[in-house]
Coordinates of C-alpha atoms in Angstrom, one line a residue:
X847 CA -129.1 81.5 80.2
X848 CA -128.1 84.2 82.7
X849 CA -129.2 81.7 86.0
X850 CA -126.5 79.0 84.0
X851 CA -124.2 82.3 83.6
X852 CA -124.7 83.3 87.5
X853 CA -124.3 79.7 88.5
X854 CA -120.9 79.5 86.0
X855 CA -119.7 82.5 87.8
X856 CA -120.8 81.6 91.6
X857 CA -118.8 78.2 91.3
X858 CA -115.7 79.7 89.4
X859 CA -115.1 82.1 92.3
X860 CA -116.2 79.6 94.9
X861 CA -113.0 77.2 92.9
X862 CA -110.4 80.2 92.7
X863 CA -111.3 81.2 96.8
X864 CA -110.7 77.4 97.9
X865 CA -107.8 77.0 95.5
X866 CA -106.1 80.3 96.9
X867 CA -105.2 79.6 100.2
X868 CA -102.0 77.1 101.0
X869 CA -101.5 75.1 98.0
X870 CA -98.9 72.1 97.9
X871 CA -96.4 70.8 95.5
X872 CA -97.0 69.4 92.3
X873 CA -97.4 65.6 91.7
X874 CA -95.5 63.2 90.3
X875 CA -97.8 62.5 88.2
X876 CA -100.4 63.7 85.4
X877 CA -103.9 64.2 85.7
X878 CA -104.4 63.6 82.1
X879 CA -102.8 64.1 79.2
X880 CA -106.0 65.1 76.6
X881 CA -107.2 68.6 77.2
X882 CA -110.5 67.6 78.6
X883 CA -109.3 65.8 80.6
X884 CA -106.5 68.6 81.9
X885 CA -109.9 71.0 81.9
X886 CA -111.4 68.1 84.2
X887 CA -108.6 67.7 86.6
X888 CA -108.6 63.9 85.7
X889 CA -112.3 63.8 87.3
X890 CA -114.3 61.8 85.0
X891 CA -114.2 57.7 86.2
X892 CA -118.2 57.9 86.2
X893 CA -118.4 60.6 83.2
X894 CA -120.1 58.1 80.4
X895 CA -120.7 58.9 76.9
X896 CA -117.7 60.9 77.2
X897 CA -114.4 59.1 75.2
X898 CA -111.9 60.9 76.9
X899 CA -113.6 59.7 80.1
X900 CA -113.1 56.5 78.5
X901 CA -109.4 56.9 79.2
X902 CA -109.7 56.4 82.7
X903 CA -112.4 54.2 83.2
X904 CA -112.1 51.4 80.1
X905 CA -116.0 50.3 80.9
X906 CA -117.5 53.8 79.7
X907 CA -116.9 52.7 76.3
X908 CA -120.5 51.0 76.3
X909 CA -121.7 54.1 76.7
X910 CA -120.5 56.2 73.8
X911 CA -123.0 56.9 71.0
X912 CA -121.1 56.8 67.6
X913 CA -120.0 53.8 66.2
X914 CA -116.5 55.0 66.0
X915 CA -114.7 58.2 67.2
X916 CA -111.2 59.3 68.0
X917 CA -109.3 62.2 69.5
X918 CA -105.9 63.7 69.6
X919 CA -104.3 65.9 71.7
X920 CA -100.9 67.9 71.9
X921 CA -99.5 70.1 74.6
X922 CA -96.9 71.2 76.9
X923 CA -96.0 70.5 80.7
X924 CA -94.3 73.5 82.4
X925 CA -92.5 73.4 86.0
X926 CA -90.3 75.4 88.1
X927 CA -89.4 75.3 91.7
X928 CA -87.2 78.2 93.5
X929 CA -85.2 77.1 96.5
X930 CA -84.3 80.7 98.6
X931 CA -81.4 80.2 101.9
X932 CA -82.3 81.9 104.4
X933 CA -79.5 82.9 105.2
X934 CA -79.0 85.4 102.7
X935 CA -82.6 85.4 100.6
X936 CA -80.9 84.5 97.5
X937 CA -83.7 83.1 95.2
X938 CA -82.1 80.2 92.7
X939 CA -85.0 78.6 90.4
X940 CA -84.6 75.3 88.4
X941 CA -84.3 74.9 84.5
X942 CA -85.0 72.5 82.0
X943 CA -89.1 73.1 82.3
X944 CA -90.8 72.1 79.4
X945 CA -92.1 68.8 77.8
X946 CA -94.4 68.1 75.5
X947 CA -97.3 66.5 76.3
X948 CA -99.0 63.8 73.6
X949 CA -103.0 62.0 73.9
X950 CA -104.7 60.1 71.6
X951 CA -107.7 57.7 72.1
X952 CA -110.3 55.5 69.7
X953 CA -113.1 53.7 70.1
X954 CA -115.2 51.1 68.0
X955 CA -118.9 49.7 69.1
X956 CA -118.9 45.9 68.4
X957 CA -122.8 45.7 69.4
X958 CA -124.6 47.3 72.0
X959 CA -123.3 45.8 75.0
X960 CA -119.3 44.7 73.4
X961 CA -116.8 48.1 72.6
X962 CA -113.0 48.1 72.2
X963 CA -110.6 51.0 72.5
X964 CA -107.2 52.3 72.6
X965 CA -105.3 55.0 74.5
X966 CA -102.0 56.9 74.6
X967 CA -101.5 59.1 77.6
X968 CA -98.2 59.9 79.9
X969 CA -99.6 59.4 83.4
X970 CA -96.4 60.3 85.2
X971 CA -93.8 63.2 83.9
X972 CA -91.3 65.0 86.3
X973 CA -88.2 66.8 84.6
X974 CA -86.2 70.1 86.4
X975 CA -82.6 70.9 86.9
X976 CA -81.2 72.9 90.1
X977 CA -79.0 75.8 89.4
X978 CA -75.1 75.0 89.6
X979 CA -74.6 78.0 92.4
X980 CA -77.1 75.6 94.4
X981 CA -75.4 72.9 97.0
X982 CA -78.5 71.0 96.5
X983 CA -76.6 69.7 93.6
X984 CA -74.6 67.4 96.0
X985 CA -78.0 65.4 97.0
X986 CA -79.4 65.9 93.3
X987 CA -78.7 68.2 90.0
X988 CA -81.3 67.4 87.6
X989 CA -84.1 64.5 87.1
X990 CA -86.3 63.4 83.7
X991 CA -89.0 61.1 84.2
X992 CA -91.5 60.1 81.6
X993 CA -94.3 57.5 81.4
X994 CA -95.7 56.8 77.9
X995 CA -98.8 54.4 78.1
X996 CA -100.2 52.7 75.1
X997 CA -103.6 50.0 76.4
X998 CA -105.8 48.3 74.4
X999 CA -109.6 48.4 75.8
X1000 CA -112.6 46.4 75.6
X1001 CA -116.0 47.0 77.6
X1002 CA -119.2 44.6 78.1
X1003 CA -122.7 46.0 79.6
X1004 CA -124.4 43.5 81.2
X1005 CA -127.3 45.7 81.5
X1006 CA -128.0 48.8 80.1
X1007 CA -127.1 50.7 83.4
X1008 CA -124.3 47.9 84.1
X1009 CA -121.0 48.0 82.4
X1010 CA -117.4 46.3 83.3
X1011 CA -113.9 47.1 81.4
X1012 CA -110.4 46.3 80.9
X1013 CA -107.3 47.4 79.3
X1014 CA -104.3 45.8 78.8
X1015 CA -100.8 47.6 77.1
X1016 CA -97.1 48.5 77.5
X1017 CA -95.7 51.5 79.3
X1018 CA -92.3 53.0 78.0
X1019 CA -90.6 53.9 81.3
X1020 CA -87.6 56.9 80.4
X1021 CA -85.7 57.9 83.5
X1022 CA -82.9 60.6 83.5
X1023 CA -80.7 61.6 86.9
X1024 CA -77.7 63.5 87.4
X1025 CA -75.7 64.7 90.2
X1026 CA -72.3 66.6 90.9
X1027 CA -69.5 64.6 93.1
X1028 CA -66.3 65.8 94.5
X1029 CA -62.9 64.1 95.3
X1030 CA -59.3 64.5 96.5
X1031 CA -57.1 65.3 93.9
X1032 CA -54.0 63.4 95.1
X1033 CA -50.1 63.6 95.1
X1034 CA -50.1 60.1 93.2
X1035 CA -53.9 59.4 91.8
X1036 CA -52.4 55.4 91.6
X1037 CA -52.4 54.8 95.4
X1038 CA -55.1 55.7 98.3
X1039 CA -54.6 58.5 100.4
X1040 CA -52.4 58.4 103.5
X1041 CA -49.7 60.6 105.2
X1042 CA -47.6 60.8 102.3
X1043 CA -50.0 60.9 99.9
X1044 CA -52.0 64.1 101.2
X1045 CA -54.6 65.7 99.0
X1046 CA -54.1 68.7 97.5
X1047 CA -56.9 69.9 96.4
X1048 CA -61.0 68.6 95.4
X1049 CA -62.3 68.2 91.7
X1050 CA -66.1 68.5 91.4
X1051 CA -67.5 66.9 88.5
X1052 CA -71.1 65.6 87.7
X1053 CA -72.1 62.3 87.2
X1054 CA -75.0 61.0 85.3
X1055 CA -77.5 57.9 84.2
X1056 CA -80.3 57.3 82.4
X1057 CA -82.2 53.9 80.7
X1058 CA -85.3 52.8 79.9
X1059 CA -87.5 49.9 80.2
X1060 CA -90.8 48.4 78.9
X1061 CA -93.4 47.0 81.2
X1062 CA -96.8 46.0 81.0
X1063 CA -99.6 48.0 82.0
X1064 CA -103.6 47.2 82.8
X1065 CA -106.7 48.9 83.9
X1066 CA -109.6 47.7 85.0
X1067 CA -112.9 49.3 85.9
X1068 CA -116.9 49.3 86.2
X1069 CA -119.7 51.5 85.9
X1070 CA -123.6 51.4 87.2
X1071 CA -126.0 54.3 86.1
X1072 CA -128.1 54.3 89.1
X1073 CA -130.6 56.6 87.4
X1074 CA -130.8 58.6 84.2
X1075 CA -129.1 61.2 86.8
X1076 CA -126.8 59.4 89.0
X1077 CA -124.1 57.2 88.4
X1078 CA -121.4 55.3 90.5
X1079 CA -118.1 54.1 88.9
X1080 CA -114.7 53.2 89.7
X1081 CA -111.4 52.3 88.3
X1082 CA -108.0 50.5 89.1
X1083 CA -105.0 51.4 87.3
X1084 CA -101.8 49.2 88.2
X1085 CA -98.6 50.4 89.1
X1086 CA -95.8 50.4 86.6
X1087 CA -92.8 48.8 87.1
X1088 CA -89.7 47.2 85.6
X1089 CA -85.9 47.1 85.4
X1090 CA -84.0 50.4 84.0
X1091 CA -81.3 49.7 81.4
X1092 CA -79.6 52.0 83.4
X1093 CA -75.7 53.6 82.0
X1094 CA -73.5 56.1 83.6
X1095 CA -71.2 58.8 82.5
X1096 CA -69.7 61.8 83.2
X1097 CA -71.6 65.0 82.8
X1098 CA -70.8 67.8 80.0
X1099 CA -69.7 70.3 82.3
X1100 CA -66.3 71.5 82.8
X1101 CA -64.5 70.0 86.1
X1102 CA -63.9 72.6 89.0
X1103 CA -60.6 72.7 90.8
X1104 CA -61.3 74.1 94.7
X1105 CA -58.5 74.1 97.4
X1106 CA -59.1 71.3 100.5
X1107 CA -62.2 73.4 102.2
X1108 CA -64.4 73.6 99.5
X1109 CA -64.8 77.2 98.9
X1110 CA -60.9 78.5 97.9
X1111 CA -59.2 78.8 94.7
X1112 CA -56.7 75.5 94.5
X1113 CA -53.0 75.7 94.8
X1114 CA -50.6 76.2 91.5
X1115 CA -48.7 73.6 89.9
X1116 CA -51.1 70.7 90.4
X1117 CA -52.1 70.2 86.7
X1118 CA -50.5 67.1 86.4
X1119 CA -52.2 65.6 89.5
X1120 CA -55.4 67.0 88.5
X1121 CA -55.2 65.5 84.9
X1122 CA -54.3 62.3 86.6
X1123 CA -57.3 62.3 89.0
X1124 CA -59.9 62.7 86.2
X1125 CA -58.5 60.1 83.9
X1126 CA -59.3 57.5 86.9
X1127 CA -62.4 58.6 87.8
X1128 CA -65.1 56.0 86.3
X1129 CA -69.0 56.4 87.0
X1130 CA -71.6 53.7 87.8
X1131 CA -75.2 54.1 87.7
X1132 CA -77.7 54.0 90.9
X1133 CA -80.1 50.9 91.5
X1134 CA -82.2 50.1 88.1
X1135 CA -85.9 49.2 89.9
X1136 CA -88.4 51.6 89.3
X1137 CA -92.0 51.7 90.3
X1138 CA -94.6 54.0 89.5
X1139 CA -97.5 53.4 92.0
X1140 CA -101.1 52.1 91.5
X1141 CA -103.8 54.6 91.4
X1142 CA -107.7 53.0 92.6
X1143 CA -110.6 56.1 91.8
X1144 CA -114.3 55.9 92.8
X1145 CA -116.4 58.8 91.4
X1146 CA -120.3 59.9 91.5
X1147 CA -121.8 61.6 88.6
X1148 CA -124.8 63.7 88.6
X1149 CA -126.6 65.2 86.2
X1150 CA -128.0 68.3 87.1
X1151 CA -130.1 69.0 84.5
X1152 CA -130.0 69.2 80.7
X1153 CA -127.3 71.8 80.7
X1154 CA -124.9 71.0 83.5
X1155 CA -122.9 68.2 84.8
X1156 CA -120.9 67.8 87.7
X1157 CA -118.7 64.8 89.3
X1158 CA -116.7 64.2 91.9
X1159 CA -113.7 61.6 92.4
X1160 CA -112.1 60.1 95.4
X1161 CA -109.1 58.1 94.8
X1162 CA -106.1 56.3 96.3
X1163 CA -102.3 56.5 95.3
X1164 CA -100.2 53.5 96.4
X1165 CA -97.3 55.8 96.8
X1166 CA -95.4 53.2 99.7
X1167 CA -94.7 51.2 96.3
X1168 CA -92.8 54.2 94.8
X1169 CA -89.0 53.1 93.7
X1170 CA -86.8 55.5 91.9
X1171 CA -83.4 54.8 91.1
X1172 CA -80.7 56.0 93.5
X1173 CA -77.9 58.3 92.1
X1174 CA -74.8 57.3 90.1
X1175 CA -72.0 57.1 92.2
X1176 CA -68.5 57.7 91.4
X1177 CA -65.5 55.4 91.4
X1178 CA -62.2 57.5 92.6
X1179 CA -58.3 57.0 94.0
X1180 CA -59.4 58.0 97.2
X1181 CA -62.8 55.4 96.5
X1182 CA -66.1 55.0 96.0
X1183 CA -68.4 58.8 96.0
X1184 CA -72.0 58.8 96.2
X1185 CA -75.0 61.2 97.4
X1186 CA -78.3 60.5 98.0
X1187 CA -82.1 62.4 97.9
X1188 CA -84.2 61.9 101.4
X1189 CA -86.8 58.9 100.4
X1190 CA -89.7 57.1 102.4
X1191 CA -92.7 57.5 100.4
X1192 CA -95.9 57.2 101.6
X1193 CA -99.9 56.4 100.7
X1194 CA -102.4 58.6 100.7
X1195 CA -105.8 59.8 99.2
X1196 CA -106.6 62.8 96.9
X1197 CA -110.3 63.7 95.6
X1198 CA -111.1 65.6 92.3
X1199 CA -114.3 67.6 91.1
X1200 CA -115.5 69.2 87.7
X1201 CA -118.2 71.2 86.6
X1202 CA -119.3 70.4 82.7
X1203 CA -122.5 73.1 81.0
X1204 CA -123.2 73.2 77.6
X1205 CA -123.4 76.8 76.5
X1206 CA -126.0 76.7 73.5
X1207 CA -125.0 74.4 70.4
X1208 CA -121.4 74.8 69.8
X1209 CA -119.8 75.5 73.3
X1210 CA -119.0 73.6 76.4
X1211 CA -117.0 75.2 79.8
X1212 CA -115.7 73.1 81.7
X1213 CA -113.6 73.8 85.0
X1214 CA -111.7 71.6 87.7
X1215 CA -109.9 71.1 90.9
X1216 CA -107.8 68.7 92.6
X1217 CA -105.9 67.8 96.1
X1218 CA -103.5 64.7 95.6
X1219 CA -102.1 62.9 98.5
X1220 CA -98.6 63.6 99.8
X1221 CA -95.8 61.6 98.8
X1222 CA -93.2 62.2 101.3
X1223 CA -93.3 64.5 104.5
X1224 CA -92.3 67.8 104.8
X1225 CA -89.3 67.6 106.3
X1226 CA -87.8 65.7 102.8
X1227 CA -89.4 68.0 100.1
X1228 CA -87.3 68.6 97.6
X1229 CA -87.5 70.9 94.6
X1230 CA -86.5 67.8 92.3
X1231 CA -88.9 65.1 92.9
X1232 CA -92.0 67.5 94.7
X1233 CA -93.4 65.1 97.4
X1234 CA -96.0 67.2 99.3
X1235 CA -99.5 67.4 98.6
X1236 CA -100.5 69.1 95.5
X1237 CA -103.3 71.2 94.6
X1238 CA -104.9 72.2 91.2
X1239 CA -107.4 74.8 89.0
X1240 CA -108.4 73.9 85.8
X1241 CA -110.5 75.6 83.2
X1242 CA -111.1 74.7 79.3
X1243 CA -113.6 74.6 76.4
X1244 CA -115.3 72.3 73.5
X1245 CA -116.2 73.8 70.3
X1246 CA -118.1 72.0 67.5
X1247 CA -116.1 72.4 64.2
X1248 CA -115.6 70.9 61.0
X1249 CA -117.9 68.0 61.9
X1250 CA -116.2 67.4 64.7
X1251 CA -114.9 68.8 68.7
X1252 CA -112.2 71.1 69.1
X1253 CA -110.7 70.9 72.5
X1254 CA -108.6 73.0 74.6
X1255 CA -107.5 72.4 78.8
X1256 CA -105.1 74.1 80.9
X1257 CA -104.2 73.3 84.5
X1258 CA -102.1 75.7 87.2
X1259 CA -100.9 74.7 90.4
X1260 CA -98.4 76.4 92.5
X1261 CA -96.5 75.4 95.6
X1262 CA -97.2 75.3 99.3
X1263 CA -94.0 77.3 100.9
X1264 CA -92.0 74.2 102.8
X1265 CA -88.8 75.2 105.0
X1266 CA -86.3 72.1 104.8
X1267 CA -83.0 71.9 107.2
X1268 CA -82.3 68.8 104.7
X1269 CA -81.0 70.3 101.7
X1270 CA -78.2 73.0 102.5
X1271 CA -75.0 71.0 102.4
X1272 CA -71.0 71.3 102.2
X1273 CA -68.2 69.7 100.7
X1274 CA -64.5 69.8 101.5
X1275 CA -61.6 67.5 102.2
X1276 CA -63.4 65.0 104.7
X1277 CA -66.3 64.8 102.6
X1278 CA -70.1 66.0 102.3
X1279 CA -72.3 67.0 105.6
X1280 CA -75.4 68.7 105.9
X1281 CA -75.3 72.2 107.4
X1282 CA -78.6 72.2 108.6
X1283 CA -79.6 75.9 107.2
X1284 CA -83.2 76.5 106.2
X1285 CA -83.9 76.3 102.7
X1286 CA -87.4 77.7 101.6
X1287 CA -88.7 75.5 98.5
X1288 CA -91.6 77.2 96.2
X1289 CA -92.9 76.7 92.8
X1290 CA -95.5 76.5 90.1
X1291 CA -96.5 74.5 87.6
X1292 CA -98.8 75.0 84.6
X1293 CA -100.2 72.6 81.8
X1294 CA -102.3 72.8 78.4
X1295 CA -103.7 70.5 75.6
X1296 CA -105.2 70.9 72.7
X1297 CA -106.6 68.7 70.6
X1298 CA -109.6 67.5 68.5
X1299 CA -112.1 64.8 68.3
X1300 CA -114.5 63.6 65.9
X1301 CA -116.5 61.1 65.5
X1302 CA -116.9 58.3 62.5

């Protein structure tokens, strides 16, 4: 026990020291939803007789030794992001940071080489609202995404040591996007503007969408034990995508009234012409495609000894697929208004690892890390949608209770520093333009599950 306790400790720091250098962005996407596997790091494609594993890799359902077992799992997804200008060091951080976070997964053994399961997870979730003192609100005020995937499984060994899976399901795509606009408030809102119908002053109001859609969604995967110590598995799970029932409207907030340069009270008397403006103003929503990439994981198990597993993954994320919907636009007297976010996603590959001992009868650590891909370059990060690469610690533990596992995983990641000349931006009578000042984007990131599973 105090060699497992040294080695326990020796890899923990050796985790924490590679994890505290540069770190990146957080992802788009979830490493798991279940609290092993958020104490994992969503390692675990070639973890068998494991039913979360199970999750990711539908063909380690052979492997499980009970006849029947389930799990659940409920937790919470925090972000934040600070954007600081330069110019004056003024930290402004985002709101709108939590969500909670639901898992659930089955399994049933037909026979020894046919077994069928079920999953719930949310593999993508991204939510965060800039403040309202921030002129990044011109490219982008607040986003919600949300995944919710529901798969049926089946597995079939061929051979003991030889296993192949699918799943098949429906994802519930939620998307959620808002922005603030501005226009000329005209002499006479009826006609466009001209010499004799000067502007005389700018109303800044906020536009929103949101929709959902229903897609399908499959996995596939396979799994071959090498040895009683070694085994080599992979995984493909397809990208998500569909066709947003997308509406538009104007945001809650209270319209501001600025004079022509964008920064000055406006001038008195123009109430009526203001009212006017706002009752013509009418909002459509962005493009409705959205796409969700494709994620393809090969992992290698080993079995250390009795007490201590370890695995680590390597995967790709078709991130040159990614679509989100563009921002709602604004219809106006003066005509159509619109912003957009800097896009051009990109490919890339990320690896996990995970360390799993078994601490006497009842308890089992487990610990994690991860480095995904990048989805964007530098030069377009964004405290919004996060595109840089992201890195991860994760820690939890299993205790055996009430005939049964109780669970609990918890995952930090914090951001890489990134200076942008993208996002500083200002608005007055001739319209928006960027102003090319530095903008220092930072932020953190922290997520837990618990949950229980038992089996039947």
């Amino acid at each position: 026990m105090a060699r497992l306790n040294r080695w326990l400790g020796t890899g923990l720091a050796g985790l924490v020291a590679g994890l505290s250098g540069p770190l990146a962005a957080q992802s788009l996407w979830l490493p798991a939803s279940d609290p092993v596997g958020i104490a994992r790091s969503g390692t675990g494609v070639a973890y068998g007789q494991s039913l979360e594993a199970s999750s990711l890799n539908p063909a380690l359902l052979v492997t499980l030794r009970d006849t029947s077992s389930g799990f659940v799992g409920l937790g919470m997804d925090l972000a934040s992001a600070q954007t600081t200008l330069q110019s004056n060091l003024r930290g402004l951080f985002t709101s709108d940071r939590n969500r909670t976070l639901v898992s659930l997964g089955g399994a049933w053994k037909s026979s020894d080489r046919l077994s069928f399961g079920i999953k719930l997870d949310e593999p993508f979730l991204r939510h965060g609202e800039v403040s309202r003192e921030s002129t990044i609100r011109f490219l982008g005020r607040s986003i919600d995404l949300k995944a919710e995937r529901l798969e049926f499984q089946a597995a079939w060994a061929f051979q003991p040591n030889f296993s192949i899976g699918a799943g098949l399901g429906m994802a519930r795509l939620s998307y959620a996007s808002s922005v603030n606009l501005r226009t000329q408030v005209l002499t006479n809102s009826a006609l466009p503007p001209s010499v004799t119908n000067a502007s005389l002053a700018l109303v800044e109001v906020g536009a929103q969408q949101e929709g959902t859609a229903t897609v399908p969604a499959f996995s596939l995967g396979f799994r071959w034990a090498i040895n009683p110590r070694w085994t080599v598995a992979g995984a493909y799970q397809a990208a998500l995508q569909g066709n947003l029932s997308l509406s538009a409207s104007q945001r809650a907030d209270q319209p501001v009234f600025l004079g022509n340069d964008g920064f000055s009270s406006p001038p008195n008397m123009i109430e009526v012409a203001e009212a006017a403006t706002l009752a013509r103003l009418q909002f459509e929503p962005g493009s409705r495609r959205m796409v969700l990439p494709g994620k393809t994981r090969i992992g290698v198990r080993h079995r250390f000894n009795q007490f201590v597993t370890w695995e680590l993954d390597v995967y790709h994320v078709a991130g040159s697929s990614l679509e989100l919907p563009s921002s709602p636009t604004m219809n106006t007297p003066s005509g159509m208004v619109g912003t957009q976010l800097p896009g051009g996603y990109r490919s890339g590959f990320g690896a996990s690892a995970m360390g799993e001992a078994l601490l006497g009868r009842l308890w089992t650590l487990r610990v994690g890390a991860s480095l995904d891909p990048a989805l964007q370059a530098d030069s377009n990060v964004n405290p919004l949608i996060s595109g840089p690469r992201t890195a991860a610690f994760s820690i939890g533990a299993g205790y055996r209770i009430w005939g049964g596992e109780l669970n609990a995983g918890y995952q930090f990641r914090q951001n890489l520093d990134i200076d942008s000349v993208t996002l500083e931006g200002a608005w007055d009578s001739a319209g928006y333009r960027t102003v090319g000042t530095k903008t220092r984007v930072e932020g953190m990131g922290h997520l837990w599950s618990i949950g229980f599973k038992r089996s039947f």
